[in-house]
mmCIF file of N, CA and C in Angstrom:
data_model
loop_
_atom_site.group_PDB
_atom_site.id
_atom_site.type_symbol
_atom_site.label_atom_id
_atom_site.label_comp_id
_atom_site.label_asym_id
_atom_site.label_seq_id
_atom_site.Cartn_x
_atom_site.Cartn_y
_atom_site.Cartn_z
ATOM 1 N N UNK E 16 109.616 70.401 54.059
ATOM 2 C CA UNK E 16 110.639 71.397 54.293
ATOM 3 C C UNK E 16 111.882 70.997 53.496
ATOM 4 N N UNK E 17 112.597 71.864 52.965
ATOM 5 C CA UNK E 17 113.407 71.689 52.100
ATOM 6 C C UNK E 17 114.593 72.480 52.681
ATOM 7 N N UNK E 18 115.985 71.583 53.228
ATOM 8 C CA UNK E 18 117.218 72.188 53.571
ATOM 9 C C UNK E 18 117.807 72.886 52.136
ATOM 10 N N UNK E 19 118.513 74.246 53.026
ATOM 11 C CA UNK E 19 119.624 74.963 52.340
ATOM 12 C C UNK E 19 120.843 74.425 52.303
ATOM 13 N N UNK E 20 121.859 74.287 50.848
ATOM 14 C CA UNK E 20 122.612 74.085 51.053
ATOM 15 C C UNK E 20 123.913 74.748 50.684
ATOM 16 N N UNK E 21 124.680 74.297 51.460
ATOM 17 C CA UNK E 21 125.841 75.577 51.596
ATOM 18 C C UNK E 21 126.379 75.785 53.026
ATOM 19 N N UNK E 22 127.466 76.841 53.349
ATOM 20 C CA UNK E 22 128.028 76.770 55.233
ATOM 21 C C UNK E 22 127.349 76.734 56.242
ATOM 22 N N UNK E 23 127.508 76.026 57.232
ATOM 23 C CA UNK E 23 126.597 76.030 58.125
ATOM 24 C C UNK E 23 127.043 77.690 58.723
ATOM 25 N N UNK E 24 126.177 78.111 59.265
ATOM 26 C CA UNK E 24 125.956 79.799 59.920
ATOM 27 C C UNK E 24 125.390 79.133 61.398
ATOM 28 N N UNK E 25 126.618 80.289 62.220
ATOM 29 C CA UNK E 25 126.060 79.938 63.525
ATOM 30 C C UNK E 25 125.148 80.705 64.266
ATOM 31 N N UNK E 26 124.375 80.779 65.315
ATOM 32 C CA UNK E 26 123.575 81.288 65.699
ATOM 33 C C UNK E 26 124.378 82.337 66.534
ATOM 34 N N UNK E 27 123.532 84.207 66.947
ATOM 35 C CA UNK E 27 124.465 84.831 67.457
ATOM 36 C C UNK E 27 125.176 84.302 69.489
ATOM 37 N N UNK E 28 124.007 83.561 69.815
ATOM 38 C CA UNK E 28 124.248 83.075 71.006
ATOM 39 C C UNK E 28 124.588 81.743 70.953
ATOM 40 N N UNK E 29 125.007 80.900 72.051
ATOM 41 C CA UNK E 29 124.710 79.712 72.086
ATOM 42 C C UNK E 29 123.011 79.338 72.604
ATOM 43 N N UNK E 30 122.421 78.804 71.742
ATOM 44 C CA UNK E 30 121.249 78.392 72.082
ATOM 45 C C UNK E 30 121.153 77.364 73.237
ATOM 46 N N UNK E 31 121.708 76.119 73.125
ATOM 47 C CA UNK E 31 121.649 75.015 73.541
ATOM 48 C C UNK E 31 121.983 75.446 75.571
ATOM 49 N N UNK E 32 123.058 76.549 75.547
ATOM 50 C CA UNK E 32 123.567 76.675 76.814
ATOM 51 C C UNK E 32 121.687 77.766 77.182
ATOM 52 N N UNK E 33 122.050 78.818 76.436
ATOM 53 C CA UNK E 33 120.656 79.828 77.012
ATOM 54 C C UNK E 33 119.522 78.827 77.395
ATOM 55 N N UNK E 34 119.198 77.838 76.628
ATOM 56 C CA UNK E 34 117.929 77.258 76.445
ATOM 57 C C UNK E 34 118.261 76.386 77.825
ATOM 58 N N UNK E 35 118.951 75.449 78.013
ATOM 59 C CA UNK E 35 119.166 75.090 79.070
ATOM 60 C C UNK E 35 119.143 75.806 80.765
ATOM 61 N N UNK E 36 119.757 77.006 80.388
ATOM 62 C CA UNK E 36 119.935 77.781 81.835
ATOM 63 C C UNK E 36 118.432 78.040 82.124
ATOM 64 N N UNK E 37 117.555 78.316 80.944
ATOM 65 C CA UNK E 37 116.117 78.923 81.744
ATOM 66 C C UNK E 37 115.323 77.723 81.610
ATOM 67 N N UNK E 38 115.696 76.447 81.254
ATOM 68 C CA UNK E 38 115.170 75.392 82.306
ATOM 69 C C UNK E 38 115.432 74.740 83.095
ATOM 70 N N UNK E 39 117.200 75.069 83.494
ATOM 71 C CA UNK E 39 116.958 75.095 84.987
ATOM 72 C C UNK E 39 116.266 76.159 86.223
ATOM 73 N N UNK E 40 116.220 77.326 85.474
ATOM 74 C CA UNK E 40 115.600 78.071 86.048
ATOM 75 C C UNK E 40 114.075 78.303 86.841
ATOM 76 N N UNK E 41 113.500 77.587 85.757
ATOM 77 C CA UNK E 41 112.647 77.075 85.878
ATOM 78 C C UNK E 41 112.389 75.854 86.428
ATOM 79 N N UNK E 42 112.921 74.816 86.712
ATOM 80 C CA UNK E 42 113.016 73.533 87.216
ATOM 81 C C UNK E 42 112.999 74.097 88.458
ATOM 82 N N UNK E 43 114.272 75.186 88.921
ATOM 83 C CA UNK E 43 114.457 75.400 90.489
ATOM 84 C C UNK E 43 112.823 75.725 91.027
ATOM 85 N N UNK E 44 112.500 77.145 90.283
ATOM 86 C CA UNK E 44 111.254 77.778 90.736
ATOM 87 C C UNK E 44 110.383 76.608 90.753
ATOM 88 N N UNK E 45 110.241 75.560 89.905
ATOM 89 C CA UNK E 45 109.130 74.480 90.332
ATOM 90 C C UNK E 45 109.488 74.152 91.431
ATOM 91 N N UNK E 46 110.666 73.629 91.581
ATOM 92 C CA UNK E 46 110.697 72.708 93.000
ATOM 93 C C UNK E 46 110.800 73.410 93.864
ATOM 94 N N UNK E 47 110.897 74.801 94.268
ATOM 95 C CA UNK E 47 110.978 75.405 95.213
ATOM 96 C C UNK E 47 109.361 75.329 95.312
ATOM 97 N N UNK E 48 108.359 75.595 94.466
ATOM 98 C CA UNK E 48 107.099 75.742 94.698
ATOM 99 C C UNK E 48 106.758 74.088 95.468
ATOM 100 N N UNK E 49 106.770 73.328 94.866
ATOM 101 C CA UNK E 49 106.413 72.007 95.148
ATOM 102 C C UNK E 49 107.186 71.581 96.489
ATOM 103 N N UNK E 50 108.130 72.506 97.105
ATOM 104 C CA UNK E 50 108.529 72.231 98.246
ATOM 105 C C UNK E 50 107.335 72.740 99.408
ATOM 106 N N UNK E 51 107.187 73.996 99.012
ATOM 107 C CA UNK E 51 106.822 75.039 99.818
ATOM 108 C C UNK E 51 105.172 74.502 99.688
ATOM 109 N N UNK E 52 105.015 73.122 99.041
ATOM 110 C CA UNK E 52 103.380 73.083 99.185
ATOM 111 C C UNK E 52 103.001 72.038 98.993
ATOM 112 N N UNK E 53 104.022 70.750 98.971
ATOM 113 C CA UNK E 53 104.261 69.345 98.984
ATOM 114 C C UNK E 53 105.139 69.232 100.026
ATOM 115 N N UNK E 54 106.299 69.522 100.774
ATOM 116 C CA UNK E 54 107.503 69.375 101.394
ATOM 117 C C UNK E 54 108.424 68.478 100.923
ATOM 118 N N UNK E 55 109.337 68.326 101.403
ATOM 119 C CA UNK E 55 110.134 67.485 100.702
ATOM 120 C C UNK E 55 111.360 67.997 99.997
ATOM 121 N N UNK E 56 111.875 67.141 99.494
ATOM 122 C CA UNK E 56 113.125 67.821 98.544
ATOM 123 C C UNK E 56 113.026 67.448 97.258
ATOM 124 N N UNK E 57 113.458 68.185 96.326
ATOM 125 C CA UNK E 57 113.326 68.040 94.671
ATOM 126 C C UNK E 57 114.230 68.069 93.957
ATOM 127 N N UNK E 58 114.932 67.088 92.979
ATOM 128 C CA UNK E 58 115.930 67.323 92.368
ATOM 129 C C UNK E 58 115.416 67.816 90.667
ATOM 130 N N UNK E 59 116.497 68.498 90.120
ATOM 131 C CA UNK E 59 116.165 69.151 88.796
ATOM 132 C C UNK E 59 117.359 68.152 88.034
ATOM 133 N N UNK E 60 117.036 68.674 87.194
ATOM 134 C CA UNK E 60 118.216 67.819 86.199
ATOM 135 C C UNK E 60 118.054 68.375 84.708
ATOM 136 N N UNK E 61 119.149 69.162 84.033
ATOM 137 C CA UNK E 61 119.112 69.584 82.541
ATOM 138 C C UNK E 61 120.374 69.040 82.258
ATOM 139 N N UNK E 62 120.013 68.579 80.964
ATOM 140 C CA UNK E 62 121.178 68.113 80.332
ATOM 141 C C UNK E 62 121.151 68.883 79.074
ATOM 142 N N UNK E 63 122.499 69.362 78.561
ATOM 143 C CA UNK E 63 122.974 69.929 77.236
ATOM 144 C C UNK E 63 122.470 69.441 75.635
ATOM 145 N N UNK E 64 123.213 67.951 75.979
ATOM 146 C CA UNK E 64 122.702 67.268 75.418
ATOM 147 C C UNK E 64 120.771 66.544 74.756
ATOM 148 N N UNK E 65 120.467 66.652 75.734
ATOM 149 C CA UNK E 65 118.768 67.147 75.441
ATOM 150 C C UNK E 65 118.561 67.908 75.472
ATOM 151 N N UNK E 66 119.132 69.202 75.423
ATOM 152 C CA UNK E 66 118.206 70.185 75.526
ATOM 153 C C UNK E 66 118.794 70.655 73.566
ATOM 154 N N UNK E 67 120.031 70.446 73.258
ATOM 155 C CA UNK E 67 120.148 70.529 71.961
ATOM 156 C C UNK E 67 119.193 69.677 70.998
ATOM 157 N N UNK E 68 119.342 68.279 71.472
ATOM 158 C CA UNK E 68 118.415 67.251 70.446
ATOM 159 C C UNK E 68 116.662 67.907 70.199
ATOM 160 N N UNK E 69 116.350 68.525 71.998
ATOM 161 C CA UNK E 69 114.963 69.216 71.411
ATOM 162 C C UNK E 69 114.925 70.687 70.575
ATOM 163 N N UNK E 70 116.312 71.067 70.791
ATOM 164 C CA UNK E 70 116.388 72.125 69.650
ATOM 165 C C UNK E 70 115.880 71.583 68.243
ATOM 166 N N UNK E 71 117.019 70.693 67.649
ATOM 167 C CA UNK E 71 117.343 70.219 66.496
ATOM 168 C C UNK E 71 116.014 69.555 66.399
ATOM 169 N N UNK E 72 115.116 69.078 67.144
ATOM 170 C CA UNK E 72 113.632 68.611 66.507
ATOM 171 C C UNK E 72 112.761 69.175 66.504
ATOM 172 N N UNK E 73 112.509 70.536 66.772
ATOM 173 C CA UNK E 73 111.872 71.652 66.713
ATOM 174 C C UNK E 73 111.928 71.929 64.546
ATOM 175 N N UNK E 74 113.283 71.652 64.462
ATOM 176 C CA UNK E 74 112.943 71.869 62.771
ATOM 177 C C UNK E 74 114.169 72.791 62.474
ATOM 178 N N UNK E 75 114.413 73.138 61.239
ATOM 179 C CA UNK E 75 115.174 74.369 60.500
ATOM 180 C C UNK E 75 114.424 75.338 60.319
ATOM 181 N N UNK E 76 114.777 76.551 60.143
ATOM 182 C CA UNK E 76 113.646 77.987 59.735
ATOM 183 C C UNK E 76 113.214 77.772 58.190
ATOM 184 N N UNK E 77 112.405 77.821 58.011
ATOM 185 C CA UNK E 77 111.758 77.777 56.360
ATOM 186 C C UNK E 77 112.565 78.752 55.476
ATOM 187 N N UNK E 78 112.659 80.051 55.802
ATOM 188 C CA UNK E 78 113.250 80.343 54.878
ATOM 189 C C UNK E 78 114.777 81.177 55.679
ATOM 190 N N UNK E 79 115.408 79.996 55.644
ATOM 191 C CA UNK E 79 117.186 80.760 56.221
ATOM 192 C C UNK E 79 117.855 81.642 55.700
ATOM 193 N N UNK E 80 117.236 81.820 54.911
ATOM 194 C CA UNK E 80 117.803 83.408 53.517
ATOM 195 C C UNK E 80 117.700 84.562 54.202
ATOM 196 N N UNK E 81 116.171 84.514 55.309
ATOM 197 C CA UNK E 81 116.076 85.880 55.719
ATOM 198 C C UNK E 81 116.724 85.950 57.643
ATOM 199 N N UNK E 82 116.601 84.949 57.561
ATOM 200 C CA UNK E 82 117.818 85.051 59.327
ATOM 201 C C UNK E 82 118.997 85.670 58.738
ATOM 202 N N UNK E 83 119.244 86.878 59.376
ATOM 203 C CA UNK E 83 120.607 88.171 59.349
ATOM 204 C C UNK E 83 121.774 87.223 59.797
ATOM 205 N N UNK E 84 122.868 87.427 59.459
ATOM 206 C CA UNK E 84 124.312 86.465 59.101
ATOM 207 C C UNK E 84 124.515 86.781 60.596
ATOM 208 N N UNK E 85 124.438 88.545 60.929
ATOM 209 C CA UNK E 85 124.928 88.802 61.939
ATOM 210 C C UNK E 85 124.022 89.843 62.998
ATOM 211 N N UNK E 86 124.430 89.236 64.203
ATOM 212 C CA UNK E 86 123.270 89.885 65.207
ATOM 213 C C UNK E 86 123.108 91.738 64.599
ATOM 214 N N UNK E 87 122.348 92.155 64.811
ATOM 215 C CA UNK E 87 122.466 93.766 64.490
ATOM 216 C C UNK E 87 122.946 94.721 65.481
ATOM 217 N N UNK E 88 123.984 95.161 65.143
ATOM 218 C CA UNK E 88 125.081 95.758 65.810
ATOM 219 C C UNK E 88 124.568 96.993 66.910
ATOM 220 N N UNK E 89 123.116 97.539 66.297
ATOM 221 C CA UNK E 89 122.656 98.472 67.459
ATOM 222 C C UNK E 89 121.839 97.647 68.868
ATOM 223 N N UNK E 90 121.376 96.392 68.724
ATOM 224 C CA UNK E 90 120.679 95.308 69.479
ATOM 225 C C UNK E 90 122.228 94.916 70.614
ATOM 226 N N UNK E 91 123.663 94.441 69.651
ATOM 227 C CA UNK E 91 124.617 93.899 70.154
ATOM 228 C C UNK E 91 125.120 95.069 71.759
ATOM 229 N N UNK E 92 125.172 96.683 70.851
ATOM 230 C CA UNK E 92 125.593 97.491 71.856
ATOM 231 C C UNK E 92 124.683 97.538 73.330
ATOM 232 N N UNK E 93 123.577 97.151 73.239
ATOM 233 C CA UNK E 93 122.958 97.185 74.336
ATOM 234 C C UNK E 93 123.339 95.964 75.416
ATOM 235 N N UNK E 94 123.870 95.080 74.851
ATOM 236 C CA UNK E 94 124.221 93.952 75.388
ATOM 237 C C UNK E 94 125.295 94.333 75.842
ATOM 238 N N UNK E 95 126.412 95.187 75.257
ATOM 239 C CA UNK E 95 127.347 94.752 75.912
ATOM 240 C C UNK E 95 128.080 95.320 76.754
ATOM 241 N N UNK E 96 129.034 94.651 77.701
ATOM 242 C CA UNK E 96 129.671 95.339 78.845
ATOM 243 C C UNK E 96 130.857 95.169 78.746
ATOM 244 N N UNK E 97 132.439 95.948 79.658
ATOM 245 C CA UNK E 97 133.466 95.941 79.687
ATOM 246 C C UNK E 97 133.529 95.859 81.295
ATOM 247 N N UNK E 98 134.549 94.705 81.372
ATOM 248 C CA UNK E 98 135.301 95.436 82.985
ATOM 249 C C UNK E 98 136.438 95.437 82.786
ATOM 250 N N UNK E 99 137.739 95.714 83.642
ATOM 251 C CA UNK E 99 139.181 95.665 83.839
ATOM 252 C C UNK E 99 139.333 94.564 84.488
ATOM 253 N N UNK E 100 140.622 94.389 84.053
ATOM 254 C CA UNK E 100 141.250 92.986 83.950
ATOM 255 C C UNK E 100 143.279 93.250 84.361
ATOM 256 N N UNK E 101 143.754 92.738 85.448
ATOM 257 C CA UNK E 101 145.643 92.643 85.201
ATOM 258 C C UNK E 101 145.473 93.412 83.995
ATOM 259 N N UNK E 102 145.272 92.425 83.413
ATOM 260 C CA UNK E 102 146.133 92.806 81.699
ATOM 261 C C UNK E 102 145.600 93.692 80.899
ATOM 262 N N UNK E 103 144.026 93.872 80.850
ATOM 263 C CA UNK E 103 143.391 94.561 79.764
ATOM 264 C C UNK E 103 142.131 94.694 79.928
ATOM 265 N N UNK E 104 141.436 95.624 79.582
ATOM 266 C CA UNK E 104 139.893 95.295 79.433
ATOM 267 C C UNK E 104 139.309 94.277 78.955
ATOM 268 N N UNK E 105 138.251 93.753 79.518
ATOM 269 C CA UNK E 105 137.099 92.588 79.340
ATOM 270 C C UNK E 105 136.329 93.040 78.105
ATOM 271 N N UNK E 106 135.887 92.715 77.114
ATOM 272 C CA UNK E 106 134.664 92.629 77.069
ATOM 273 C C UNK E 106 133.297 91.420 77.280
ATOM 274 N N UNK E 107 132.538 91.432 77.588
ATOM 275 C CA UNK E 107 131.425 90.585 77.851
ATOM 276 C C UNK E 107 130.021 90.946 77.601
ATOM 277 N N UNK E 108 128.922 90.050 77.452
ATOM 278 C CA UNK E 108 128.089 90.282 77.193
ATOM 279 C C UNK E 108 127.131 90.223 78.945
ATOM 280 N N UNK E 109 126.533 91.609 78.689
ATOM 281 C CA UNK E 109 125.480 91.947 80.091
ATOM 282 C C UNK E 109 124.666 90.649 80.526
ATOM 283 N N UNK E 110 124.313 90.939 81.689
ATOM 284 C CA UNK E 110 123.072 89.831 81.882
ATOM 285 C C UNK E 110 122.019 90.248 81.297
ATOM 286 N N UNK E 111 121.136 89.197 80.703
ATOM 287 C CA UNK E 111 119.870 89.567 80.040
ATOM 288 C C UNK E 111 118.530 90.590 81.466
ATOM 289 N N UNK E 112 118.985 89.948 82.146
ATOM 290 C CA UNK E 112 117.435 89.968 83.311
ATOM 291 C C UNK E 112 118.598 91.113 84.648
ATOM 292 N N UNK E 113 118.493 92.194 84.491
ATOM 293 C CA UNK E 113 119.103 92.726 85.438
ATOM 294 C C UNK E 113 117.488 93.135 86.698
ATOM 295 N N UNK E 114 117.498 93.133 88.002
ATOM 296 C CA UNK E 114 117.027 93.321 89.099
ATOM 297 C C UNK E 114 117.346 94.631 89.794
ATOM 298 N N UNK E 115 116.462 95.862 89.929
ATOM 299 C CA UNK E 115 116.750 96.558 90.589
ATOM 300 C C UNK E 115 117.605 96.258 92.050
ATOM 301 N N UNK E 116 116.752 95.852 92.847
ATOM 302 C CA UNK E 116 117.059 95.641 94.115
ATOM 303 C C UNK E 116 118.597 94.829 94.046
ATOM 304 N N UNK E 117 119.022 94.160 93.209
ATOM 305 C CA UNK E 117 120.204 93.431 93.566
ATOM 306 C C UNK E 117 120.809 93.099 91.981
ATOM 307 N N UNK E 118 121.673 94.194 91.735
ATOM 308 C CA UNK E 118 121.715 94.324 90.303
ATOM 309 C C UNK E 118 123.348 93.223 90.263
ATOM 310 N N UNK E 119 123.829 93.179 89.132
ATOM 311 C CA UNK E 119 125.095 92.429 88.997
ATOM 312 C C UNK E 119 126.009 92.945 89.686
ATOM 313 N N UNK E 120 127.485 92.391 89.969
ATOM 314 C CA UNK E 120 128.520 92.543 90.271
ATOM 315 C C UNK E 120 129.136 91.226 90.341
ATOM 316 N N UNK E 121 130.669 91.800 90.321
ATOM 317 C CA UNK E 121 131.684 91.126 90.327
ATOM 318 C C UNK E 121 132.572 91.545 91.591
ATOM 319 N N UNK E 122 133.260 90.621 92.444
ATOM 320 C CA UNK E 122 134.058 91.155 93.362
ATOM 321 C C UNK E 122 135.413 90.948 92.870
ATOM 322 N N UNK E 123 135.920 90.424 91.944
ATOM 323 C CA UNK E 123 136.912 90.401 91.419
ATOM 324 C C UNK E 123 137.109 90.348 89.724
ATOM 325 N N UNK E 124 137.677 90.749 89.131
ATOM 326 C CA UNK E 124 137.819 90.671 87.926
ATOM 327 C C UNK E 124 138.507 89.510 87.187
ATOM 328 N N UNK E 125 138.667 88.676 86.590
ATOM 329 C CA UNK E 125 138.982 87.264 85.721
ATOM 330 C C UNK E 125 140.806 87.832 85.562
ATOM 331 N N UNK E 126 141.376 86.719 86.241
ATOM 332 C CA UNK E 126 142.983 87.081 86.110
ATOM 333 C C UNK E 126 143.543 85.947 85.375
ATOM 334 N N UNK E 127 144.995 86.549 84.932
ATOM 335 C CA UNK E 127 145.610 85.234 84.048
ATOM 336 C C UNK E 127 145.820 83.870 84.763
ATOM 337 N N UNK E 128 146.404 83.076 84.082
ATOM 338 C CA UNK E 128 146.729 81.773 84.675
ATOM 339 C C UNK E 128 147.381 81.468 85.443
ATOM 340 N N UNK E 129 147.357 81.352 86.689
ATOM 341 C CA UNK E 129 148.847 81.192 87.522
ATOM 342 C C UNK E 129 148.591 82.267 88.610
ATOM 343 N N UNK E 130 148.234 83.470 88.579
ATOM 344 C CA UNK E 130 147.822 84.335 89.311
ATOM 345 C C UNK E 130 147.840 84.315 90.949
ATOM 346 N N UNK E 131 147.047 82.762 91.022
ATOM 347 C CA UNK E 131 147.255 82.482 92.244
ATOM 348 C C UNK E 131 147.265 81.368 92.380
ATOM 349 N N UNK E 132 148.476 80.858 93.438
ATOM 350 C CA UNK E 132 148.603 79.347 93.632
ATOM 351 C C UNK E 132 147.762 78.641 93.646
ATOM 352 N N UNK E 133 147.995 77.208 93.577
ATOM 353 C CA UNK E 133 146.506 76.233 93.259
ATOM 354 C C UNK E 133 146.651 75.582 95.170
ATOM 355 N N UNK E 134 146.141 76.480 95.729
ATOM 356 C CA UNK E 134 145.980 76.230 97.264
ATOM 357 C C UNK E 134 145.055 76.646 97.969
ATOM 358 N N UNK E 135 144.740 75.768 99.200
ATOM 359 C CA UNK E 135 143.529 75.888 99.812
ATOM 360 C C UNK E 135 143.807 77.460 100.276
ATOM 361 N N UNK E 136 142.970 78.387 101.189
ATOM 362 C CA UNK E 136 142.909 79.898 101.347
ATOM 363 C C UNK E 136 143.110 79.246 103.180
ATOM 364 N N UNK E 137 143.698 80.248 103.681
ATOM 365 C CA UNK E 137 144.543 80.400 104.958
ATOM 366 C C UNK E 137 142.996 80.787 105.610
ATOM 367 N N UNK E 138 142.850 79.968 106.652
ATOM 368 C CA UNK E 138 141.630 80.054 107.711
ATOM 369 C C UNK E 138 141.922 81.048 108.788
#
């Protein structure tokens, strides 16, 4: 295999975080299984850090000429979402895996800094 050389180009997601979340995801669903048929308790454990290094040894793409610079803008719109915000509209990217029965939400919207005192909440 022969590296390209020239700017590094970033990927349109973070890989290292995605790749990680669906093995913890997976870690949970194991140990929930292995609870429910071993007993016991199970700990998971992902780290960032390995889960990038098994990126990066997986390899480079053979030919990086034809990976698109930029995600494709009709793929991007499906992804994406807005909420309101104090100050302004959000934008964000949707959840990949939405669930009928218990779809997303937010009970509050992301506020500026300071917003609210740094104090415990009145019992």
């Amino acid at each position: 295999m022969q590296l390209r050389v020239g700017a590094p180009r970033l990927l349109p997601v973070s890989a290292i975080e995605s790749v990680s979340a669906y093995l913890m995801a997976y870690g949970v669903l194991e140990a929930l299984a292995r609870r429910a048929t071993e007993g016991g308790s199970w700990l998971v454990r992902v780290s960032l850090v390995r889960t990038g290094k098994w990126i990066a040894d997986r390899g480079a793409i053979e030919d990086f000429a034809l990976v698109p610079a930029e995600f494709p803008s009709a793929e991007l719109e499906k992804l994406r979402g807005e909420m309101a915000s104090p100050r302004s509209a959000i934008g964000h990217l949707n959840p990949v895996l939405v669930l009928s029965e218990t779809p997303p939400a937010w009970a509050r919207p992301p506020v500026p800094q300071e917003t609210h005192p740094a104090a415990w909440p009145a019992r």
